[in-house]
Short mmCIF file of C-alpha atoms in Angstrom, two decimals:
data_model
loop_
_atom_site.label_atom_id
_atom_site.label_comp_id
_atom_site.label_asym_id
_atom_site.label_seq_id
_atom_site.Cartn_x
_atom_site.Cartn_y
_atom_site.Cartn_z
CA PRO A 1 7.53 -67.53 -27.71
CA SER A 2 7.22 -66.49 -24.22
CA HIS A 3 5.61 -63.51 -23.07
CA SER A 4 6.57 -61.28 -20.34
CA SER A 5 4.79 -59.98 -17.11
CA GLY A 6 1.92 -57.63 -18.04
CA ASP A 7 2.25 -58.50 -22.07
CA TYR A 8 -1.43 -57.75 -23.34
CA ARG A 9 -0.67 -60.26 -26.29
CA GLU A 10 -0.78 -57.14 -28.79
CA GLY A 11 -3.77 -55.47 -26.89
CA GLN A 12 -4.33 -52.26 -25.66
CA LYS A 13 -2.77 -51.29 -22.40
CA GLY A 14 -4.83 -47.91 -20.80
CA ALA A 15 -6.62 -46.91 -18.04
CA ILE A 16 -10.59 -46.84 -17.88
CA VAL A 17 -12.49 -44.35 -15.77
CA GLU A 18 -15.36 -45.53 -14.06
CA MET A 19 -18.23 -42.44 -14.89
CA PHE A 20 -20.32 -43.94 -11.44
CA GLY A 21 -23.88 -42.22 -11.97
CA TRP A 22 -22.78 -39.85 -14.69
CA PRO A 23 -25.92 -39.37 -17.28
CA HIS A 24 -24.78 -40.38 -20.98
CA ALA A 25 -24.86 -37.20 -22.15
CA ASP A 26 -22.47 -35.88 -19.40
CA VAL A 27 -20.29 -38.97 -20.18
CA GLU A 28 -20.15 -37.71 -24.31
CA LYS A 29 -19.23 -34.30 -23.25
CA GLU A 30 -16.44 -35.81 -21.07
CA CYS A 31 -15.09 -38.07 -23.48
CA GLU A 32 -12.91 -35.44 -25.43
CA PHE A 33 -10.91 -34.76 -22.52
CA LEU A 34 -10.61 -38.43 -21.44
CA ALA A 35 -9.16 -38.99 -24.76
CA LYS A 36 -7.11 -35.90 -24.72
CA SER A 37 -6.00 -37.07 -21.37
CA GLY A 38 -4.73 -40.90 -22.85
CA TYR A 39 -8.05 -42.26 -21.45
CA MET A 40 -8.53 -45.67 -23.19
CA GLY A 41 -11.93 -45.86 -22.29
CA VAL A 42 -15.06 -45.19 -19.85
CA LYS A 43 -17.04 -47.31 -17.66
CA VAL A 44 -20.92 -47.01 -17.53
CA PHE A 45 -23.88 -47.95 -15.59
CA PRO A 46 -25.71 -50.73 -16.67
CA PRO A 47 -27.78 -49.17 -19.35
CA GLN A 48 -31.34 -51.30 -18.86
CA GLU A 49 -34.38 -50.46 -17.80
CA GLN A 50 -34.44 -50.27 -14.00
CA ILE A 51 -36.48 -49.93 -10.79
CA MET A 52 -37.76 -46.73 -9.64
CA SER A 53 -39.55 -45.68 -6.38
CA THR A 54 -41.71 -43.09 -5.35
CA GLU A 55 -41.13 -43.05 -2.36
CA PRO A 56 -37.58 -43.10 -0.35
CA PHE A 57 -36.23 -46.57 0.92
CA GLN A 58 -33.97 -46.38 3.99
CA ASN A 59 -34.63 -42.27 3.95
CA VAL A 60 -33.06 -42.36 0.47
CA MET A 61 -34.92 -41.96 -2.94
CA ASN A 62 -34.33 -44.39 -5.55
CA PRO A 63 -30.29 -45.38 -4.08
CA TRP A 64 -27.86 -46.49 -6.92
CA TYR A 65 -28.06 -49.70 -6.50
CA PHE A 66 -31.45 -49.76 -7.88
CA MET A 67 -29.66 -49.47 -11.02
CA TYR A 68 -28.59 -52.54 -10.66
CA GLN A 69 -32.02 -54.27 -10.56
CA PRO A 70 -33.62 -54.60 -13.87
CA VAL A 71 -36.95 -54.52 -15.02
CA SER A 72 -36.57 -55.47 -18.57
CA TYR A 73 -33.49 -55.41 -21.29
CA LYS A 74 -34.70 -52.33 -22.81
CA LEU A 75 -31.93 -49.61 -23.21
CA ASP A 76 -33.83 -46.38 -21.12
CA GLY A 77 -32.07 -46.55 -17.64
CA ARG A 78 -32.02 -43.79 -15.29
CA MET A 79 -28.52 -42.39 -17.30
CA GLY A 80 -30.49 -41.66 -20.35
CA THR A 81 -32.31 -43.21 -23.23
CA ARG A 82 -31.42 -45.70 -26.66
CA ASP A 83 -30.67 -42.72 -28.48
CA GLU A 84 -28.15 -41.03 -25.87
CA LEU A 85 -26.49 -43.80 -25.03
CA ARG A 86 -26.06 -44.66 -28.89
CA SER A 87 -24.84 -41.16 -29.45
CA MET A 88 -22.03 -40.71 -26.56
CA ILE A 89 -20.75 -44.25 -27.47
CA GLN A 90 -20.82 -42.96 -31.35
CA THR A 91 -18.96 -39.90 -29.69
CA CYS A 92 -16.52 -41.41 -27.46
CA ARG A 93 -15.75 -44.07 -30.14
CA SER A 94 -14.73 -41.56 -32.83
CA LEU A 95 -12.40 -40.14 -30.25
CA GLY A 96 -10.61 -43.36 -29.32
CA VAL A 97 -12.23 -43.66 -26.19
CA ARG A 98 -13.77 -47.21 -25.29
CA VAL A 99 -16.71 -47.66 -23.50
CA TYR A 100 -17.72 -50.18 -21.27
CA ALA A 101 -21.09 -50.91 -20.11
CA ASP A 102 -21.89 -53.01 -16.41
CA ALA A 103 -24.25 -55.48 -17.56
CA VAL A 104 -26.41 -57.38 -14.94
CA VAL A 105 -27.63 -60.58 -16.01
CA ASN A 106 -28.51 -62.88 -13.18
CA HIS A 107 -31.33 -61.05 -11.24
CA MET A 108 -34.30 -58.78 -12.04
CA THR A 109 -35.37 -56.97 -9.30
CA GLY A 110 -37.35 -58.11 -6.13
CA GLY A 111 -39.85 -56.60 -4.16
CA GLY A 112 -42.11 -54.62 -5.96
CA ASN A 113 -45.86 -54.83 -7.37
CA ASP A 114 -46.32 -57.67 -5.35
CA ALA A 115 -48.28 -60.00 -7.49
CA ASN A 116 -50.56 -61.16 -3.94
CA PRO A 117 -51.01 -57.67 -1.87
CA LYS A 118 -53.09 -59.86 0.53
CA HIS A 119 -50.40 -61.86 2.12
CA ARG A 120 -49.94 -59.54 5.02
CA ASN A 121 -49.74 -60.85 8.32
CA PRO A 122 -51.88 -57.83 10.53
CA ASP A 123 -49.91 -58.68 13.61
CA ALA A 124 -46.33 -59.21 12.24
CA ASN A 125 -45.63 -55.56 11.78
CA CYS A 126 -44.55 -55.68 8.12
CA GLN A 127 -43.15 -52.59 6.29
CA GLU A 128 -45.28 -51.65 3.46
CA PHE A 129 -43.19 -50.69 0.65
CA GLY A 130 -45.57 -48.92 -2.00
CA ALA A 131 -45.48 -50.30 -6.09
CA LYS A 132 -42.85 -49.21 -7.83
CA GLN A 133 -42.21 -48.08 -11.33
CA SER A 134 -39.44 -48.46 -13.47
CA THR A 135 -37.37 -46.03 -16.02
CA ALA A 136 -39.59 -47.44 -19.18
CA ASN A 137 -43.09 -47.79 -17.03
CA SER A 138 -43.06 -52.08 -18.26
CA PRO A 139 -44.70 -54.33 -15.93
CA MET A 140 -42.96 -56.32 -13.67
CA TYR A 141 -44.56 -58.56 -10.38
CA THR A 142 -42.70 -60.57 -7.81
CA GLN A 143 -43.69 -62.22 -4.73
CA ASN A 144 -41.08 -60.86 -2.05
CA TYR A 145 -41.06 -64.38 0.11
CA VAL A 146 -44.68 -64.68 0.05
CA TYR A 147 -46.03 -68.39 -0.16
CA SER A 148 -49.45 -68.19 0.13
CA GLU A 149 -52.01 -68.45 -3.08
CA SER A 150 -53.59 -65.08 -4.15
CA ASP A 151 -56.84 -64.55 -2.85
CA ILE A 152 -57.18 -62.42 -6.55
CA THR A 153 -56.13 -65.55 -8.71
CA GLY A 154 -56.20 -68.65 -6.07
CA LEU A 155 -52.76 -68.94 -7.54
CA PRO A 156 -49.54 -69.49 -5.91
CA PRO A 157 -47.11 -66.65 -5.94
CA LEU A 158 -44.45 -66.02 -9.24
CA GLN A 159 -42.36 -63.65 -10.58
CA GLU A 160 -43.26 -62.12 -14.23
CA PHE A 161 -41.05 -59.66 -15.96
CA PRO A 162 -42.96 -59.42 -19.67
CA ALA A 163 -40.99 -56.80 -21.14
CA ALA A 164 -38.18 -59.21 -20.59
CA ALA A 165 -39.86 -61.79 -21.69
CA TYR A 166 -39.34 -63.87 -18.25
CA GLY A 167 -42.18 -65.55 -16.57
CA PRO A 168 -41.83 -68.01 -13.26
CA GLN A 169 -40.06 -71.06 -14.71
CA ASP A 170 -37.30 -68.30 -15.56
CA PHE A 171 -36.24 -68.34 -11.98
CA HIS A 172 -34.59 -70.25 -8.97
CA CYS A 173 -37.05 -71.17 -6.52
CA GLU A 174 -36.62 -68.61 -3.54
CA ARG A 175 -33.84 -68.95 -1.57
CA VAL A 176 -32.58 -66.75 0.89
CA LEU A 177 -28.71 -65.87 0.06
CA ASN A 178 -27.29 -66.72 3.59
CA SER A 179 -23.57 -68.43 3.26
CA TRP A 180 -21.29 -67.26 1.45
CA THR A 181 -19.34 -70.60 1.25
CA ASP A 182 -22.21 -72.90 0.33
CA PRO A 183 -22.20 -73.74 -3.63
CA LEU A 184 -26.13 -73.91 -3.60
CA ASP A 185 -26.65 -70.70 -1.82
CA LEU A 186 -24.17 -68.92 -4.15
CA ASN A 187 -25.72 -70.64 -7.32
CA ALA A 188 -29.39 -70.63 -6.21
CA GLY A 189 -29.70 -67.85 -3.58
CA TRP A 190 -31.50 -64.73 -3.75
CA LEU A 191 -29.64 -62.03 -2.89
CA THR A 192 -31.35 -59.12 -0.98
CA GLY A 193 -34.75 -60.73 -2.40
CA LEU A 194 -33.65 -60.10 -6.17
CA THR A 195 -35.48 -62.55 -8.19
CA ASP A 196 -32.72 -64.92 -9.32
CA LEU A 197 -32.81 -65.76 -12.64
CA ASP A 198 -31.99 -69.79 -13.22
CA THR A 199 -28.94 -69.25 -14.91
#
């Protein structure tokens, strides 16, 4: 059978609202309005554990894009806890509103909790960025463009995200993403220093 343009083949057509930066509890409250207004669904930030900082980055404290820098896949992010997420999903679904969550599966956070803190060249005027925390306090270690061996362990730099069960073998070698046309850069490049998973 032929299908006309825009035919979703028995699927539901409808609008989805992106609740950019809304906590799970607030989205849950809003779902009644969304259902009455005829919206098909709501899209929320990635719910996983994310990076948090105790000092401003470029004069902003914990900017929105930190929510796209996972530390683990625990459902404990800036927008709420696992229980709050579950409650929001159950409420929205009971009202006929679908819930779509953004997901980050290509990389983890970068540039935090340096595994080799003594690498800085004192004459290079490098900006120091203090240790970062996460929304669920899971440990993470990154090298952030460091190639020398650690004075502490005597080992080369590494990437470790124990709460996500990722270690050094799970990441591409550090490579700056500096070309949007080079297939190797696009596949293996580290976007703004984010540790790129070998997917």
